[in-house]
Amino acid sequence: MTRPTDKRWSSQLAFYVGAVGVAVGLGSIWRFPYLAGVHGGSVFVFAFVLACLLIAAPLLVAEFMIGRRSRMSPPQAAGELAAAAGLSTRWNSIGWLGTVAVLIIGGYYIVIAGWVLAYTWKCAVGTVTNSATPAEAAALFDAFRADPLEMGAWHLAFLCLVAWISARGLARGIEVVNLLRAPALLVLLLILTGYALYTGDVERGLHFAFAPDFSKLSAEVMLAAIGQAFFATGVGMAVMIAYGAYVGRDVSLVHSALVTTGSIVVVSLLATLMVFPLVYGYGMNPAQGSELVFHVLPAAFAEMPAGRLIGTLFFLLLVFAALTPSIAVLEPSVAWAEQRFQVSRGRAVIIVTAVTWLLGIGSVLSFNYWADWKPLSWIALLSDQTFFGVSDYIASNVLLPFGALLTSLFIGWRLDWGIAEDELAVERRGVRVAIRFLLRWVCPFAIAAVMATSIA
C-alpha cells in the first residue's frame, strides 16, 4: 500500500527558495527577453505581470494545496484528495498529465542546459568571442548542434550533475543547491545588468522595455504573455504538487505563490534590463527571437570591453538558471517511483534519469542525424516538426495547459470549498474569495484561450 510522504522542508525559507528555484530558470532569463522583443517590449511586460498575478499565482496556490493536503506524489495526489471528499479518483489525471509532461520536458530542457554549459566553456577559452559577426556566431552554434557526440556529451554531463544532486535527497541535495544557487544567480544577474546599463544604450533599451505603448496591446500579445507565465512558473508540471507535499501546515500557500511569482517578475525584468541596452548599444534587432542568445549576443561579446569575461559570466548565469529547474523536473517521477515501488531514492533517481537520458538523445539527434525525420508528419499541425519540436509541442501546448485546466476546475468547482478553506485557514476571507473567483472564472478561460490559439 502506498504511504504518504514524511519528508518536509527544513524551514519556510527552504521551501520559498525551492519554489523560486523551480520557477526562475531559462524561461525568465533566456525566453522572456526574446519574447518581449518579438511582442513589442513594454506592452508584453505589462501583460506578463498581470498574467502572473491573476492566473499563475492562483494556480500555484491550487497545486501547493493538492500536494500539502494529500502528502502523496503528483500522480496520486489529486485522486487521494478527491477520494477523501467523495469524488472520483480519476482526478489523478491532473498529476499524471503533469508528471508525463515534465518528464518529456526534462528530455529536451536538459539538452538546452547542456548547450549553455558548453557555451560557458567555449566563452571561457575564447572560442565564442572569436566569432566577430552574427553570421560567424550562427555558424559556430550550427556546427555545435550538428555534432551529436559533442552535444550529447554536454547533455550527459549536465544530466549526471542533476542526478547526483537529486539522489542526495531533499535536505542534503535539493535544499543545499537551491540555497547556494539563489544568491549566486542574483549576484551574476546584478553584475551583468550593471555592466549593460553602463556600456549599452540605456535610453533606447529602457524606452523599448518599459515606456507604455498600449496601442500594441492585442490578443496575440496577451496570449503570449499568459503562455510565458505558465512556462516561467511551471504551472501544470506537477513539480509544485511534489514540492507542496513537503510543506508544513504553518506555511502560507498564498504568500508562497506570491513570493514565487514576484521573484519571476523581478528576475524577468532584470534580464530585460541586461539584454536590451546591449542589443541597442551594439546595433542589433531586439526582435531576433530565440536566436538572441546563441547568434546575436556572442557577436556583441566579441566587440565589447572584457567581452570574454562578460560572455563567460552570462552563460554561467544561464547554467545556474537551468540547474534547479532541471532538478525539479525529475522530482514528480522520482517521488512517484519511491512511493509506488517502495524503492530507495537513489534507485528511483537512476530509473528516472535513464528515461530522461533516452528522451534527451532523441532531442540531440533532432539537430543532426534525425533532422529530416518528422515523427508525426501525418498530422498537419506537426508535419514539419522534428522529435524535439513534437516533444515541446505535446508537453507545452497539450499536457501542461490541460493539466492546469483540470486543476482550476477541480479546486474551483468540484472540491468542497471548505476543504480548500481549511488549507488556507491562515488567509483573510477576501483573499480566499479572490482565489476561488480566479480559479473558477479567470484561469479556465485564459487556459482555454491559450489552448485554442496553439491549435489554430
CSV table of C-alpha atoms in Angstrom, one decimal:
chain,number,residue,atom,x,y,z
A,1,MET,CA,0.0,0.0,0.0
A,2,THR,CA,1.3,3.5,-0.9
A,3,ARG,CA,2.0,5.7,2.1
A,4,PRO,CA,2.1,9.5,2.3
A,5,THR,CA,5.5,11.0,2.3
A,6,ASP,CA,7.1,12.0,5.6
A,7,LYS,CA,9.7,14.3,4.0
A,8,ARG,CA,9.5,18.0,5.0
A,9,TRP,CA,11.3,21.2,4.0
A,10,SER,CA,13.7,22.1,6.9
A,11,SER,CA,12.3,25.6,7.1
A,12,GLN,CA,9.9,28.1,5.5
A,13,LEU,CA,12.8,29.8,3.8
A,14,ALA,CA,14.0,26.5,2.3
A,15,PHE,CA,10.5,26.0,0.7
A,16,TYR,CA,10.4,29.5,-0.6
A,17,VAL,CA,13.9,29.2,-2.2
A,18,GLY,CA,13.0,25.7,-3.5
A,19,ALA,CA,9.8,27.0,-5.2
A,20,VAL,CA,11.6,30.0,-6.6
A,21,GLY,CA,14.3,27.7,-7.8
A,22,VAL,CA,11.8,25.7,-9.9
A,23,ALA,CA,10.3,28.8,-11.4
A,24,VAL,CA,13.2,31.2,-12.0
A,25,GLY,CA,15.1,29.4,-14.8
A,26,LEU,CA,15.8,29.7,-18.5
A,27,GLY,CA,12.2,30.8,-19.1
A,28,SER,CA,12.9,34.0,-17.2
A,29,ILE,CA,16.4,34.8,-18.3
A,30,TRP,CA,16.6,33.4,-21.9
A,31,ARG,CA,13.0,33.1,-23.1
A,32,PHE,CA,11.4,36.2,-21.6
A,33,PRO,CA,13.7,38.9,-23.2
A,34,TYR,CA,13.3,37.5,-26.7
A,35,LEU,CA,9.5,37.2,-26.3
A,36,ALA,CA,9.4,40.7,-25.1
A,37,GLY,CA,11.4,41.7,-28.1
A,38,VAL,CA,9.1,40.0,-30.5
A,39,HIS,CA,5.9,41.2,-28.9
A,40,GLY,CA,6.6,44.9,-28.6
A,41,GLY,CA,8.6,45.3,-25.3
A,42,SER,CA,6.7,47.3,-22.7
A,43,VAL,CA,3.2,46.1,-23.5
A,44,PHE,CA,4.3,42.5,-23.3
A,45,VAL,CA,6.0,43.2,-19.9
A,46,PHE,CA,2.7,44.7,-18.6
A,47,ALA,CA,0.6,41.8,-19.8
A,48,PHE,CA,3.1,39.3,-18.3
A,49,VAL,CA,2.9,40.9,-14.9
A,50,LEU,CA,-0.9,40.7,-15.0
A,51,ALA,CA,-0.8,37.1,-16.1
A,52,CYS,CA,1.5,36.1,-13.3
A,53,LEU,CA,-0.7,37.8,-10.6
A,54,LEU,CA,-4.1,36.9,-11.9
A,55,ILE,CA,-3.6,33.4,-13.5
A,56,ALA,CA,-0.3,31.8,-12.5
A,57,ALA,CA,-0.4,32.7,-8.8
A,58,PRO,CA,-3.8,31.2,-8.0
A,59,LEU,CA,-2.9,28.0,-9.9
A,60,LEU,CA,0.3,27.8,-7.9
A,61,VAL,CA,-1.8,28.0,-4.7
A,62,ALA,CA,-4.0,25.2,-6.0
A,63,GLU,CA,-1.1,23.0,-6.8
A,64,PHE,CA,0.6,23.6,-3.4
A,65,MET,CA,-2.8,22.8,-1.8
A,66,ILE,CA,-3.2,19.5,-3.6
A,67,GLY,CA,0.3,18.4,-2.6
A,68,ARG,CA,0.1,19.5,1.0
A,69,ARG,CA,-3.4,18.1,1.7
A,70,SER,CA,-2.6,14.7,0.2
A,71,ARG,CA,1.1,14.3,1.1
A,72,MET,CA,1.3,12.0,-2.0
A,73,SER,CA,3.4,12.0,-5.1
A,74,PRO,CA,1.8,14.0,-8.0
A,75,PRO,CA,0.3,11.0,-9.9
A,76,GLN,CA,-1.6,10.1,-6.7
A,77,ALA,CA,-2.2,13.4,-5.0
A,78,ALA,CA,-5.4,14.8,-6.6
A,79,GLY,CA,-7.0,11.3,-6.5
A,80,GLU,CA,-6.3,11.0,-2.9
A,81,LEU,CA,-7.8,14.4,-2.2
A,82,ALA,CA,-10.8,13.6,-4.4
A,83,ALA,CA,-11.5,10.2,-2.7
A,84,ALA,CA,-11.4,11.9,0.7
A,85,ALA,CA,-14.0,14.3,-0.5
A,86,GLY,CA,-16.2,11.6,-2.0
A,87,LEU,CA,-15.2,12.3,-5.6
A,88,SER,CA,-13.7,10.1,-8.3
A,89,THR,CA,-10.0,9.1,-8.1
A,90,ARG,CA,-9.9,9.9,-11.9
A,91,TRP,CA,-8.8,13.3,-10.8
A,92,ASN,CA,-5.4,11.7,-10.6
A,93,SER,CA,-5.1,12.6,-14.2
A,94,ILE,CA,-4.0,16.1,-13.0
A,95,GLY,CA,-0.8,14.7,-11.6
A,96,TRP,CA,-0.3,12.1,-14.4
A,97,LEU,CA,-0.6,14.8,-17.1
A,98,GLY,CA,2.0,17.0,-15.3
A,99,THR,CA,4.3,14.1,-14.5
A,100,VAL,CA,4.4,12.8,-18.1
A,101,ALA,CA,4.7,16.4,-19.4
A,102,VAL,CA,7.6,17.3,-17.1
A,103,LEU,CA,9.4,14.0,-18.0
A,104,ILE,CA,9.2,14.9,-21.7
A,105,ILE,CA,10.2,18.5,-20.9
A,106,GLY,CA,13.2,17.2,-18.9
A,107,GLY,CA,14.3,15.3,-22.0
A,108,TYR,CA,14.8,18.5,-24.0
A,109,TYR,CA,15.2,21.1,-21.3
A,110,ILE,CA,18.4,19.4,-20.1
A,111,VAL,CA,19.7,19.3,-23.6
A,112,ILE,CA,19.3,23.1,-23.8
A,113,ALA,CA,21.0,23.3,-20.4
A,114,GLY,CA,23.9,21.3,-22.0
A,115,TRP,CA,24.1,24.0,-24.6
A,116,VAL,CA,24.6,26.8,-22.1
A,117,LEU,CA,27.1,24.6,-20.1
A,118,ALA,CA,29.1,24.1,-23.4
A,119,TYR,CA,29.0,27.8,-24.2
A,120,THR,CA,30.2,28.7,-20.7
A,121,TRP,CA,33.4,26.6,-21.5
A,122,LYS,CA,33.6,27.9,-25.1
A,123,CYS,CA,33.4,31.5,-23.9
A,124,ALA,CA,36.0,30.9,-21.2
A,125,VAL,CA,38.5,29.5,-23.7
A,126,GLY,CA,37.8,32.3,-26.3
A,127,THR,CA,36.0,30.2,-28.9
A,128,VAL,CA,32.8,32.2,-28.8
A,129,THR,CA,34.3,35.6,-28.6
A,130,ASN,CA,36.4,34.9,-31.7
A,131,SER,CA,33.1,34.9,-33.6
A,132,ALA,CA,33.1,38.6,-34.6
A,133,THR,CA,29.8,38.7,-36.5
A,134,PRO,CA,26.3,37.3,-36.0
A,135,ALA,CA,26.9,35.1,-39.1
A,136,GLU,CA,30.1,33.6,-37.6
A,137,ALA,CA,28.3,33.1,-34.2
A,138,ALA,CA,25.5,31.4,-36.0
A,139,ALA,CA,27.9,29.1,-37.9
A,140,LEU,CA,29.6,28.2,-34.6
A,141,PHE,CA,26.3,27.3,-33.0
A,142,ASP,CA,25.1,25.3,-36.0
A,143,ALA,CA,28.4,23.3,-36.1
A,144,PHE,CA,28.0,22.5,-32.4
A,145,ARG,CA,24.4,21.2,-32.9
A,146,ALA,CA,25.4,19.2,-36.0
A,147,ASP,CA,27.9,17.2,-33.9
A,148,PRO,CA,25.8,14.6,-31.9
A,149,LEU,CA,28.8,13.4,-29.9
A,150,GLU,CA,29.8,16.9,-28.6
A,151,MET,CA,26.2,18.0,-27.9
A,152,GLY,CA,25.4,14.6,-26.4
A,153,ALA,CA,28.5,14.7,-24.1
A,154,TRP,CA,27.5,18.1,-22.7
A,155,HIS,CA,23.9,16.9,-22.2
A,156,LEU,CA,25.1,13.8,-20.3
A,157,ALA,CA,27.4,15.9,-18.2
A,158,PHE,CA,24.7,18.2,-17.1
A,159,LEU,CA,22.2,15.4,-16.5
A,160,CYS,CA,24.7,13.5,-14.3
A,161,LEU,CA,25.2,16.6,-12.2
A,162,VAL,CA,21.4,16.9,-11.8
A,163,ALA,CA,21.0,13.3,-11.0
A,164,TRP,CA,23.8,13.4,-8.3
A,165,ILE,CA,22.1,16.3,-6.6
A,166,SER,CA,18.6,14.7,-6.8
A,167,ALA,CA,19.9,11.4,-5.4
A,168,ARG,CA,21.2,13.2,-2.3
A,169,GLY,CA,17.6,13.9,-1.3
A,170,LEU,CA,15.6,16.9,-0.1
A,171,ALA,CA,17.7,18.1,2.8
A,172,ARG,CA,21.2,17.3,1.6
A,173,GLY,CA,20.7,17.9,-2.1
A,174,ILE,CA,17.8,20.0,-3.3
A,175,GLU,CA,17.7,22.4,-0.4
A,176,VAL,CA,21.5,22.9,-0.3
A,177,VAL,CA,21.8,23.6,-4.1
A,178,ASN,CA,18.8,26.0,-4.0
A,179,LEU,CA,20.2,27.9,-1.1
A,180,LEU,CA,23.6,28.2,-2.9
A,181,ARG,CA,22.1,28.9,-6.3
A,182,ALA,CA,19.8,31.8,-5.3
A,183,PRO,CA,22.5,34.3,-4.2
A,184,ALA,CA,24.9,33.2,-7.0
A,185,LEU,CA,22.2,33.8,-9.6
A,186,LEU,CA,21.3,37.2,-8.2
A,187,VAL,CA,24.9,38.4,-7.9
A,188,LEU,CA,25.7,37.4,-11.5
A,189,LEU,CA,22.5,38.9,-12.8
A,190,LEU,CA,23.1,42.2,-11.0
A,191,ILE,CA,26.8,42.3,-12.2
A,192,LEU,CA,25.7,41.8,-15.8
A,193,THR,CA,22.8,44.2,-15.6
A,194,GLY,CA,25.1,46.9,-14.1
A,195,TYR,CA,27.5,46.3,-17.0
A,196,ALA,CA,24.8,46.5,-19.6
A,197,LEU,CA,23.4,49.8,-18.1
A,198,TYR,CA,27.0,51.2,-18.0
A,199,THR,CA,28.1,50.2,-21.5
A,200,GLY,CA,24.8,49.8,-23.5
A,201,ASP,CA,22.3,52.2,-25.0
A,202,VAL,CA,20.2,52.7,-21.8
A,203,GLU,CA,17.8,55.2,-23.1
A,204,ARG,CA,16.6,53.2,-26.1
A,205,GLY,CA,16.7,49.9,-24.2
A,206,LEU,CA,14.6,51.2,-21.3
A,207,HIS,CA,12.2,53.0,-23.5
A,208,PHE,CA,11.6,49.8,-25.5
A,209,ALA,CA,11.1,47.7,-22.4
A,210,PHE,CA,9.2,50.0,-20.1
A,211,ALA,CA,7.7,53.0,-21.9
A,212,PRO,CA,4.0,52.2,-22.1
A,213,ASP,CA,2.5,51.9,-25.6
A,214,PHE,CA,-0.9,50.3,-25.2
A,215,SER,CA,-1.6,50.7,-28.9
A,216,LYS,CA,0.4,47.5,-29.3
A,217,LEU,CA,-1.7,45.6,-26.9
A,218,SER,CA,-3.5,42.8,-28.7
A,219,ALA,CA,-5.0,39.3,-28.2
A,220,GLU,CA,-1.8,37.8,-29.6
A,221,VAL,CA,0.4,39.7,-27.0
A,222,MET,CA,-1.9,38.8,-24.1
A,223,LEU,CA,-1.9,35.1,-25.1
A,224,ALA,CA,1.9,35.1,-25.5
A,225,ALA,CA,2.2,36.7,-22.0
A,226,ILE,CA,-0.1,34.1,-20.5
A,227,GLY,CA,1.8,31.3,-22.1
A,228,GLN,CA,5.1,32.7,-20.8
A,229,ALA,CA,3.6,33.0,-17.3
A,230,PHE,CA,2.7,29.3,-17.5
A,231,PHE,CA,6.1,28.4,-18.8
A,232,ALA,CA,8.0,30.5,-16.2
A,233,THR,CA,6.1,29.4,-13.1
A,234,GLY,CA,5.9,25.7,-14.0
A,235,VAL,CA,2.1,25.6,-13.7
A,236,GLY,CA,0.8,22.2,-14.8
A,237,MET,CA,4.2,20.5,-14.5
A,238,ALA,CA,3.2,18.7,-11.2
A,239,VAL,CA,6.5,19.9,-9.7
A,240,MET,CA,4.7,22.3,-7.3
A,241,ILE,CA,2.4,19.5,-6.2
A,242,ALA,CA,5.5,17.4,-5.4
A,243,TYR,CA,7.1,20.3,-3.5
A,244,GLY,CA,3.8,21.2,-1.8
A,245,ALA,CA,3.7,17.6,-0.3
A,246,TYR,CA,6.8,18.6,1.7
A,247,VAL,CA,5.3,21.8,3.1
A,248,GLY,CA,4.3,22.2,6.8
A,249,ARG,CA,0.9,23.5,7.9
A,250,ASP,CA,2.4,26.7,9.2
A,251,VAL,CA,3.4,27.9,5.8
A,252,SER,CA,1.1,30.3,3.9
A,253,LEU,CA,0.4,28.9,0.5
A,254,VAL,CA,-0.8,32.3,-0.9
A,255,HIS,CA,2.3,34.0,0.4
A,256,SER,CA,4.4,31.2,-1.1
A,257,ALA,CA,2.7,31.7,-4.5
A,258,LEU,CA,3.2,35.5,-4.4
A,259,VAL,CA,6.9,35.1,-3.4
A,260,THR,CA,7.4,32.7,-6.3
A,261,THR,CA,5.6,34.8,-9.0
A,262,GLY,CA,7.1,38.0,-7.6
A,263,SER,CA,10.6,36.5,-7.9
A,264,ILE,CA,9.9,35.5,-11.5
A,265,VAL,CA,8.7,39.1,-12.4
A,266,VAL,CA,11.8,40.6,-10.8
A,267,VAL,CA,14.3,38.3,-12.5
A,268,SER,CA,12.5,38.7,-15.8
A,269,LEU,CA,12.7,42.5,-15.6
A,270,LEU,CA,16.4,42.3,-14.6
A,271,ALA,CA,17.0,40.1,-17.6
A,272,THR,CA,15.3,42.7,-19.8
A,273,LEU,CA,17.5,45.4,-18.3
A,274,MET,CA,20.5,43.3,-19.0
A,275,VAL,CA,19.7,42.4,-22.6
A,276,PHE,CA,18.1,45.3,-24.4
A,277,PRO,CA,20.6,48.1,-23.6
A,278,LEU,CA,23.3,45.7,-25.0
A,279,VAL,CA,21.1,44.9,-28.1
A,280,TYR,CA,20.6,48.6,-28.9
A,281,GLY,CA,24.1,49.6,-27.8
A,282,TYR,CA,25.6,47.2,-30.4
A,283,GLY,CA,23.1,48.0,-33.2
A,284,MET,CA,21.1,44.7,-33.0
A,285,ASN,CA,17.5,43.9,-33.6
A,286,PRO,CA,15.5,43.3,-30.3
A,287,ALA,CA,13.1,41.1,-32.3
A,288,GLN,CA,15.7,38.4,-33.2
A,289,GLY,CA,13.7,35.8,-31.3
A,290,SER,CA,15.3,32.7,-29.9
A,291,GLU,CA,18.5,33.4,-31.8
A,292,LEU,CA,19.2,36.3,-29.5
A,293,VAL,CA,21.3,34.2,-27.0
A,294,PHE,CA,23.4,32.0,-29.3
A,295,HIS,CA,23.6,34.1,-32.6
A,296,VAL,CA,23.4,37.7,-31.6
A,297,LEU,CA,24.8,38.2,-28.1
A,298,PRO,CA,28.1,36.2,-28.8
A,299,ALA,CA,28.8,38.7,-31.6
A,300,ALA,CA,28.3,41.6,-29.1
A,301,PHE,CA,30.6,39.9,-26.6
A,302,ALA,CA,33.3,39.8,-29.3
A,303,GLU,CA,33.1,43.6,-29.6
A,304,MET,CA,32.6,44.8,-26.1
A,305,PRO,CA,35.3,45.6,-23.5
A,306,ALA,CA,36.1,42.5,-21.4
A,307,GLY,CA,33.7,40.6,-23.7
A,308,ARG,CA,35.3,37.2,-23.0
A,309,LEU,CA,34.7,37.6,-19.2
A,310,ILE,CA,31.3,39.0,-19.6
A,311,GLY,CA,30.3,36.3,-22.1
A,312,THR,CA,31.5,33.6,-19.7
A,313,LEU,CA,29.6,35.2,-16.8
A,314,PHE,CA,26.5,35.4,-18.9
A,315,PHE,CA,26.4,31.8,-19.9
A,316,LEU,CA,27.4,30.8,-16.3
A,317,LEU,CA,24.3,32.7,-15.3
A,318,LEU,CA,22.2,30.6,-17.7
A,319,VAL,CA,23.8,27.4,-16.2
A,320,PHE,CA,22.7,28.5,-12.7
A,321,ALA,CA,19.3,29.4,-14.1
A,322,ALA,CA,18.9,25.9,-15.7
A,323,LEU,CA,20.2,23.9,-12.7
A,324,THR,CA,17.4,23.9,-10.1
A,325,PRO,CA,14.5,23.7,-12.7
A,326,SER,CA,16.3,20.6,-14.1
A,327,ILE,CA,16.5,19.0,-10.7
A,328,ALA,CA,12.8,19.8,-10.2
A,329,VAL,CA,11.7,18.2,-13.5
A,330,LEU,CA,12.9,14.8,-12.1
A,331,GLU,CA,11.1,15.2,-8.8
A,332,PRO,CA,7.5,14.2,-9.7
A,333,SER,CA,8.7,10.9,-11.3
A,334,VAL,CA,11.2,10.3,-8.6
A,335,ALA,CA,8.6,10.8,-5.8
A,336,TRP,CA,6.1,8.6,-7.6
A,337,ALA,CA,8.7,5.7,-8.1
A,338,GLU,CA,9.7,6.0,-4.4
A,339,GLN,CA,6.1,5.7,-3.2
A,340,ARG,CA,4.8,3.3,-5.8
A,341,PHE,CA,7.6,0.7,-5.7
A,342,GLN,CA,8.9,1.4,-2.2
A,343,VAL,CA,12.5,1.8,-3.5
A,344,SER,CA,15.3,4.0,-2.3
A,345,ARG,CA,15.6,7.5,-3.6
A,346,GLY,CA,18.9,6.6,-5.3
A,347,ARG,CA,17.3,3.8,-7.3
A,348,ALA,CA,14.3,5.9,-8.2
A,349,VAL,CA,16.7,8.7,-9.5
A,350,ILE,CA,18.6,6.1,-11.6
A,351,ILE,CA,15.4,4.9,-13.3
A,352,VAL,CA,14.1,8.4,-14.0
A,353,THR,CA,17.5,9.6,-15.2
A,354,ALA,CA,17.8,6.8,-17.6
A,355,VAL,CA,14.4,7.6,-19.1
A,356,THR,CA,15.2,11.3,-19.3
A,357,TRP,CA,18.6,10.5,-21.0
A,358,LEU,CA,16.8,8.4,-23.6
A,359,LEU,CA,14.3,11.2,-24.4
A,360,GLY,CA,17.2,13.6,-24.5
A,361,ILE,CA,19.1,11.5,-27.1
A,362,GLY,CA,16.1,11.9,-29.3
A,363,SER,CA,16.3,15.7,-28.9
A,364,VAL,CA,20.1,15.7,-29.5
A,365,LEU,CA,19.7,13.7,-32.8
A,366,SER,CA,16.9,16.0,-33.9
A,367,PHE,CA,19.5,18.6,-34.8
A,368,ASN,CA,21.7,16.3,-36.9
A,369,TYR,CA,21.0,12.6,-37.8
A,370,TRP,CA,17.3,12.8,-37.3
A,371,ALA,CA,16.9,16.4,-38.6
A,372,ASP,CA,14.8,15.1,-41.6
A,373,TRP,CA,12.6,12.7,-39.5
A,374,LYS,CA,9.2,14.1,-38.8
A,375,PRO,CA,7.6,11.6,-36.5
A,376,LEU,CA,4.1,13.0,-36.7
A,377,SER,CA,4.2,14.1,-40.3
A,378,TRP,CA,0.7,12.8,-40.8
A,379,ILE,CA,-0.7,15.5,-38.5
A,380,ALA,CA,-0.8,18.8,-40.4
A,381,LEU,CA,0.0,20.9,-37.3
A,382,LEU,CA,3.1,18.9,-36.6
A,383,SER,CA,4.1,17.8,-40.1
A,384,ASP,CA,7.3,19.9,-40.1
A,385,GLN,CA,8.4,19.2,-36.5
A,386,THR,CA,11.3,17.0,-35.5
A,387,PHE,CA,11.3,14.8,-32.4
A,388,PHE,CA,12.5,17.9,-30.5
A,389,GLY,CA,9.7,20.0,-31.8
A,390,VAL,CA,7.0,17.3,-31.3
A,391,SER,CA,8.1,16.8,-27.7
A,392,ASP,CA,8.0,20.5,-27.0
A,393,TYR,CA,4.6,20.9,-28.6
A,394,ILE,CA,2.9,18.0,-26.9
A,395,ALA,CA,4.3,18.9,-23.5
A,396,SER,CA,3.9,22.7,-23.6
A,397,ASN,CA,0.7,23.0,-25.7
A,398,VAL,CA,-1.3,19.9,-24.8
A,399,LEU,CA,-0.3,18.3,-21.5
A,400,LEU,CA,0.6,21.3,-19.4
A,401,PRO,CA,-2.4,23.5,-20.2
A,402,PHE,CA,-4.8,20.6,-20.0
A,403,GLY,CA,-3.4,19.7,-16.6
A,404,ALA,CA,-3.7,23.3,-15.4
A,405,LEU,CA,-7.3,23.5,-16.7
A,406,LEU,CA,-8.2,20.4,-14.7
A,407,THR,CA,-6.5,21.8,-11.6
A,408,SER,CA,-8.6,25.0,-11.8
A,409,LEU,CA,-11.8,23.1,-12.4
A,410,PHE,CA,-11.0,20.6,-9.6
A,411,ILE,CA,-10.2,23.2,-6.9
A,412,GLY,CA,-12.5,25.9,-8.2
A,413,TRP,CA,-15.7,23.9,-9.0
A,414,ARG,CA,-15.6,20.3,-7.8
A,415,LEU,CA,-13.8,20.1,-4.5
A,416,ASP,CA,-15.8,21.1,-1.4
A,417,TRP,CA,-14.5,24.7,-0.9
A,418,GLY,CA,-14.5,24.0,2.9
A,419,ILE,CA,-11.5,21.7,2.3
A,420,ALA,CA,-9.7,24.5,0.4
A,421,GLU,CA,-10.5,27.0,3.1
A,422,ASP,CA,-9.1,24.6,5.7
A,423,GLU,CA,-5.8,24.6,3.8
A,424,LEU,CA,-6.0,28.4,3.5
A,425,ALA,CA,-7.1,28.9,7.1
A,426,VAL,CA,-4.4,31.5,7.9
A,427,GLU,CA,-5.5,33.7,4.9
A,428,ARG,CA,-8.0,36.6,5.1
A,429,ARG,CA,-11.5,35.9,3.8
A,430,GLY,CA,-11.1,38.4,1.0
A,431,VAL,CA,-8.0,36.5,-0.2
A,432,ARG,CA,-9.9,33.2,-0.2
A,433,VAL,CA,-12.8,34.7,-2.1
A,434,ALA,CA,-10.4,36.2,-4.7
A,435,ILE,CA,-8.6,32.9,-5.2
A,436,ARG,CA,-11.9,31.0,-5.7
A,437,PHE,CA,-13.1,33.6,-8.2
A,438,LEU,CA,-9.9,33.5,-10.2
A,439,LEU,CA,-9.8,29.7,-10.2
A,440,ARG,CA,-13.4,29.4,-11.3
A,441,TRP,CA,-13.7,32.1,-13.9
A,442,VAL,CA,-10.4,33.7,-14.9
A,443,CYS,CA,-8.0,30.8,-15.1
A,444,PRO,CA,-10.2,28.3,-17.1
A,445,PHE,CA,-11.0,30.9,-19.8
A,446,ALA,CA,-7.4,32.1,-20.0
A,447,ILE,CA,-6.1,28.5,-20.3
A,448,ALA,CA,-8.8,27.6,-22.9
A,449,ALA,CA,-7.8,30.6,-25.0
A,450,VAL,CA,-4.1,29.6,-25.0
A,451,MET,CA,-5.0,26.0,-25.9
A,452,ALA,CA,-7.3,27.2,-28.7
A,453,THR,CA,-4.6,29.5,-30.1
A,454,SER,CA,-2.0,26.8,-30.0
A,455,ILE,CA,-4.0,24.5,-32.3
A,456,ALA,CA,-5.4,27.2,-34.6
